[in-house]
Coordinates of C-alpha atoms in Angstrom, one line a residue:
M1 CA -63.8 16.8 55.1
K2 CA -62.3 15.2 52.4
R3 CA -63.0 11.8 51.3
R4 CA -59.9 10.2 52.1
D5 CA -59.8 11.7 55.5
F6 CA -63.2 10.3 56.5
L7 CA -62.1 7.0 55.0
K8 CA -59.2 6.8 57.4
K9 CA -61.8 7.4 60.4
T10 CA -64.4 5.0 59.2
S11 CA -61.7 2.3 58.1
A12 CA -62.4 0.2 61.3
I13 CA -65.8 -0.7 60.4
V14 CA -66.2 -4.4 59.7
P15 CA -68.1 -5.7 56.7
A16 CA -71.3 -7.3 57.9
L17 CA -70.9 -10.3 56.0
G18 CA -71.8 -12.1 59.4
L19 CA -75.2 -10.5 59.4
F20 CA -76.2 -12.8 56.2
P21 CA -78.3 -14.8 56.5
A22 CA -79.6 -12.6 59.7
D23 CA -81.8 -13.9 62.7
L24 CA -84.6 -12.2 61.6
S25 CA -86.3 -12.9 64.8
L26 CA -84.7 -10.0 66.0
I27 CA -86.6 -7.6 64.2
M28 CA -89.8 -8.8 65.3
C29 CA -91.4 -10.4 62.4
E30 CA -95.1 -11.3 62.1
T31 CA -97.4 -12.2 59.5
S32 CA -100.8 -10.2 59.1
G33 CA -102.8 -8.8 56.2
N34 CA -101.6 -11.5 53.6
I35 CA -97.7 -10.4 53.9
E36 CA -94.7 -10.6 56.4
K37 CA -94.3 -7.5 58.4
R38 CA -91.2 -6.5 60.1
M39 CA -90.3 -3.4 62.8
L40 CA -88.9 -0.6 61.6
G41 CA -85.8 -0.1 63.7
K42 CA -86.5 2.0 66.8
T43 CA -89.8 3.7 65.3
R44 CA -91.3 0.3 66.5
Q45 CA -93.8 0.8 63.4
M46 CA -94.5 -2.5 61.9
L47 CA -94.1 -2.6 57.7
S48 CA -94.8 -4.7 55.0
V49 CA -91.6 -6.3 53.7
I50 CA -92.6 -5.3 50.5
G51 CA -93.0 -1.3 49.9
F52 CA -94.9 0.6 47.2
G53 CA -92.7 3.2 45.4
G54 CA -94.4 6.2 44.2
I55 CA -92.8 5.8 40.5
V56 CA -95.4 3.1 40.0
V57 CA -98.0 5.7 39.3
M58 CA -95.9 8.1 37.6
N59 CA -97.5 9.0 34.3
V60 CA -100.5 6.8 34.5
S61 CA -104.2 7.3 34.4
D62 CA -106.3 8.1 37.6
E63 CA -107.9 4.8 37.2
E64 CA -104.5 3.1 36.9
A65 CA -103.2 4.7 39.9
A66 CA -106.2 3.8 42.0
A67 CA -106.1 0.3 41.0
S68 CA -102.5 -0.2 41.9
V69 CA -103.0 1.5 45.1
K70 CA -106.1 -0.6 45.9
H71 CA -104.4 -3.9 44.9
A72 CA -101.3 -3.0 47.0
C73 CA -103.2 -2.2 50.0
E74 CA -105.5 -5.6 49.6
S75 CA -102.5 -7.4 49.3
G76 CA -101.1 -6.2 52.7
I77 CA -98.7 -3.5 51.6
N78 CA -98.6 -0.7 54.2
Y79 CA -95.5 1.3 53.2
F80 CA -95.7 3.9 50.7
D81 CA -92.8 5.9 49.5
V82 CA -92.9 9.4 47.0
A83 CA -90.5 12.1 46.3
P84 CA -91.1 15.5 44.5
S85 CA -88.4 14.1 41.9
Y86 CA -90.6 11.4 40.7
G87 CA -92.2 13.3 38.1
N88 CA -96.1 13.8 38.7
A89 CA -95.8 10.4 41.0
E90 CA -96.9 12.9 44.1
V91 CA -100.0 14.1 42.1
M92 CA -101.3 10.9 41.3
L93 CA -100.5 9.2 44.4
G94 CA -102.2 11.7 46.8
P95 CA -105.7 10.9 45.5
A96 CA -105.5 7.2 44.8
L97 CA -103.8 6.7 48.6
E98 CA -106.4 9.0 50.6
P99 CA -108.9 6.5 51.3
Y100 CA -106.2 4.3 52.9
R101 CA -104.1 6.9 54.2
K102 CA -105.0 6.0 58.1
N103 CA -103.9 2.6 57.3
V104 CA -100.6 3.4 55.8
F105 CA -97.1 4.4 56.7
L106 CA -96.3 7.3 54.3
S107 CA -92.8 8.2 53.5
C108 CA -91.6 11.3 51.6
K109 CA -88.6 13.0 50.7
T110 CA -86.4 16.2 49.8
G111 CA -83.9 16.7 47.4
K112 CA -83.1 20.2 48.7
R113 CA -80.0 20.9 50.7
D114 CA -81.1 24.1 52.3
R115 CA -83.9 24.8 55.2
D116 CA -85.9 27.3 52.7
G117 CA -85.9 25.0 49.7
A118 CA -86.8 21.7 51.8
R119 CA -89.3 23.7 53.6
A120 CA -90.9 24.7 50.2
E121 CA -90.8 21.1 49.0
L122 CA -92.2 19.5 52.3
E123 CA -95.3 22.1 51.9
Q124 CA -95.9 21.1 48.5
S125 CA -95.6 17.3 49.0
L126 CA -98.0 17.5 52.1
S127 CA -100.6 19.4 49.5
H128 CA -100.0 16.8 46.9
M129 CA -100.6 14.0 49.1
R130 CA -103.7 15.2 50.7
T131 CA -102.5 14.6 54.2
S132 CA -101.5 16.6 57.4
Y133 CA -98.4 14.8 58.1
F134 CA -96.0 12.2 56.7
D135 CA -94.9 9.4 58.9
L136 CA -91.2 9.4 57.7
Y137 CA -89.6 12.3 55.9
Q138 CA -86.2 11.6 54.4
L139 CA -83.2 13.8 53.1
H140 CA -83.1 12.4 49.6
A141 CA -80.2 10.8 47.5
V142 CA -77.3 12.2 49.6
T143 CA -74.1 11.6 47.5
S144 CA -71.3 13.5 48.7
L145 CA -69.6 14.7 51.8
E146 CA -70.3 18.2 50.6
D147 CA -73.8 17.6 50.5
V148 CA -73.7 16.4 54.0
D149 CA -71.9 19.7 55.0
T150 CA -74.5 21.8 53.5
I151 CA -77.5 19.9 55.0
F152 CA -75.8 20.6 58.6
A153 CA -74.5 24.4 58.1
P154 CA -76.5 27.1 59.4
G155 CA -79.7 27.2 57.3
G156 CA -79.1 23.8 56.1
A157 CA -81.7 21.2 55.3
I158 CA -81.9 19.5 58.7
E159 CA -83.3 22.7 60.1
T160 CA -86.5 22.2 58.4
L161 CA -86.7 18.2 59.1
I162 CA -86.3 18.7 62.8
E163 CA -88.6 22.1 62.7
A164 CA -91.3 20.0 60.8
R165 CA -91.0 16.9 63.4
D166 CA -91.4 19.5 66.4
Q167 CA -94.6 20.8 64.5
G168 CA -96.1 17.3 63.8
K169 CA -95.7 17.7 60.3
V170 CA -93.8 14.5 60.3
K171 CA -92.8 11.7 62.8
Y172 CA -89.6 10.1 62.0
L173 CA -86.4 11.4 60.3
G174 CA -84.3 9.8 57.9
F175 CA -82.3 9.8 54.3
S176 CA -81.6 8.1 51.3
A177 CA -78.4 7.7 50.0
H178 CA -76.3 6.2 47.1
S179 CA -72.8 6.5 48.5
V180 CA -71.2 4.5 51.1
V181 CA -69.0 7.6 52.3
A182 CA -72.3 10.1 52.5
A183 CA -74.1 7.3 54.4
L184 CA -71.6 6.6 57.0
A185 CA -71.3 10.4 57.5
L186 CA -74.9 11.0 57.9
M187 CA -75.1 8.6 60.3
K188 CA -72.0 9.8 62.2
R189 CA -73.6 13.6 62.1
F190 CA -77.2 12.7 63.5
D191 CA -79.4 10.3 65.4
F192 CA -81.7 9.7 62.2
D193 CA -84.2 6.9 62.9
T194 CA -84.3 5.3 59.3
I195 CA -82.0 4.6 56.4
M196 CA -82.9 3.9 52.7
F197 CA -80.0 2.3 50.7
P198 CA -79.7 0.1 47.8
F199 CA -78.9 -3.4 49.2
N200 CA -78.8 -6.1 46.3
A201 CA -76.5 -9.3 45.4
A202 CA -74.8 -7.5 42.8
S203 CA -73.5 -4.8 44.5
W204 CA -73.0 -6.6 47.7
H205 CA -70.8 -9.4 46.1
A206 CA -69.2 -7.9 43.3
G207 CA -69.0 -4.2 44.4
N208 CA -68.5 -4.6 48.0
F209 CA -71.0 -2.0 48.2
G210 CA -73.4 -2.1 51.4
P211 CA -72.1 -4.5 54.3
Q212 CA -70.4 -1.3 55.7
V213 CA -73.5 0.8 55.9
L214 CA -75.5 -2.0 57.1
E215 CA -73.7 -2.7 60.0
T216 CA -73.4 0.6 61.2
A217 CA -77.3 1.0 60.8
R218 CA -77.9 -2.3 62.5
Q219 CA -75.7 -1.1 65.3
K220 CA -77.7 2.1 65.9
N221 CA -81.0 0.6 65.7
M222 CA -82.2 2.3 62.6
G223 CA -85.1 1.1 60.4
I224 CA -83.3 0.0 57.3
I225 CA -84.9 0.3 54.0
A226 CA -83.9 -1.6 50.9
L227 CA -83.7 0.1 47.4
K228 CA -82.4 -2.0 44.1
A229 CA -83.4 -5.3 45.7
M230 CA -84.5 -6.4 42.1
A231 CA -81.8 -4.8 40.2
K232 CA -79.2 -6.8 38.1
G233 CA -77.1 -4.2 37.4
C234 CA -76.1 -1.2 34.9
W235 CA -78.0 -1.7 31.4
P236 CA -75.9 -3.7 28.5
Q237 CA -75.2 -1.2 26.0
E238 CA -76.9 -3.2 23.4
A239 CA -79.9 -3.7 25.8
D240 CA -83.6 -3.0 24.6
R241 CA -84.7 -0.5 27.4
T242 CA -88.0 0.1 25.7
R243 CA -89.8 -2.6 27.9
Y244 CA -89.0 -1.0 31.1
P245 CA -88.9 2.8 30.8
K246 CA -88.9 3.8 34.3
A247 CA -86.0 1.5 35.1
W248 CA -82.4 3.1 34.9
Y249 CA -80.7 0.0 35.5
E250 CA -81.3 -3.6 34.4
P251 CA -83.8 -5.1 36.5
L252 CA -84.1 -9.0 37.8
S253 CA -87.2 -9.2 35.2
K254 CA -87.2 -13.2 35.5
Q255 CA -89.5 -14.6 38.3
D256 CA -86.8 -17.3 39.5
E257 CA -84.1 -14.5 39.7
A258 CA -86.4 -11.6 41.1
L259 CA -87.3 -14.0 43.8
L260 CA -83.7 -14.7 44.7
G261 CA -82.9 -10.9 45.0
L262 CA -85.8 -10.1 47.1
R263 CA -84.7 -13.2 49.3
F264 CA -81.1 -12.1 49.5
T265 CA -81.9 -8.7 50.7
L266 CA -84.6 -9.8 52.9
S267 CA -82.2 -12.3 54.5
H268 CA -80.6 -9.5 56.1
P269 CA -81.9 -7.4 59.3
I270 CA -84.0 -5.1 56.6
T271 CA -87.6 -4.2 57.1
T272 CA -88.8 -3.5 53.5
A273 CA -87.5 -3.6 50.1
I274 CA -88.9 -1.3 47.3
P275 CA -89.4 -3.0 43.7
P276 CA -88.6 -1.2 40.8
G277 CA -91.0 1.5 39.6
E278 CA -92.3 -0.5 36.8
S279 CA -96.1 -1.5 37.4
E280 CA -95.4 -5.4 35.9
L281 CA -92.2 -5.7 38.3
F282 CA -94.2 -4.2 41.2
K283 CA -96.8 -7.0 40.5
M284 CA -94.2 -9.5 40.2
A285 CA -93.0 -8.8 43.7
L286 CA -96.6 -9.1 45.0
K287 CA -96.9 -12.5 43.5
L288 CA -93.6 -13.6 45.2
K289 CA -94.1 -12.3 48.5
D290 CA -95.3 -15.6 49.8
Q291 CA -92.2 -17.2 48.9
I292 CA -89.7 -14.6 50.3
K293 CA -87.7 -16.5 52.9
P294 CA -84.2 -16.7 54.3
L295 CA -81.7 -18.0 51.8
T296 CA -80.2 -21.8 52.6
P297 CA -76.2 -21.9 52.6
P298 CA -76.8 -23.9 49.1
E299 CA -78.7 -20.8 47.6
I300 CA -76.4 -18.2 49.3
E301 CA -73.4 -19.9 47.1
T302 CA -75.3 -19.9 43.8
L303 CA -76.2 -16.5 44.1
K304 CA -73.1 -15.3 45.0
S305 CA -71.7 -17.1 42.0
L306 CA -74.5 -15.3 40.0
A307 CA -74.1 -11.9 41.3
N308 CA -70.3 -11.9 40.5
G309 CA -70.9 -12.4 36.8
W310 CA -73.3 -9.5 36.8
N311 CA -72.1 -5.9 36.5
P312 CA -73.0 -3.9 39.7
L313 CA -74.8 -0.6 40.0
F314 CA -72.4 0.5 42.9
R315 CA -68.9 -0.2 43.8
F316 CA -67.0 1.0 47.0
E317 CA -63.4 0.9 46.7
G318 CA -62.7 1.8 50.6

């Protein structure tokens, strides 16, 4: 299907600005283990509002990986996410997470679009992560309608995901996307349990990117996982990127701005937000976890003004 034809069919979707700030009681919040937990859509799993992205342990020592995972678990983090494309993150995270495996919700992804490729990645990831199953397995970074068509064609990756669920190797199925068009198409084609998508203030306000996807996911009672909550926008050309080599975008590195970013994202009906893969920024998010609460109307206006001055990572011209 061509992009313009798909957009015509989805043009009736109303932006979800009315969801902000959300009545978060609708997703059954609770506080336990030192951090707020929210229900992950129809899975009814309760997950920490801050998640652990596997890139945090990419290219670190065994000792550093073990310390990061221990600190996260002791802080109440129970959502861990990794993917084969994150360098050696699986190899580092597997042993570090093994002592805590039964107490956490573990998510992994495949970037392959065909059945055989996805099956090979799944088996490799299970081996690296030293586990017999994933709580959630996702199609990774779907970006185009062509990707969607390949995934659902005969011999496509969706066949592996369904088979793995039937075999007990995964419990729930989801996807991650950085495209409004691809995300809407995936939700139309299959009853996924979860969606992982960039929801941040700059892309939302300055790029009109996110409201359409959030509304559809909420209507389907999907578990919603946020990427890029602490993203400010594209790196300025003159910026020094050496401090955050794992961040391909400019993060909200000042504590007050990072808190606003997290609060913006989690003021929506979103279960968990994954901070950037830099250890320093993940630790900052953990320090801020007790201050995460819905934005007030004046704060909403202040952040909207700030966000409109940032250069958003994503835009939607629908």
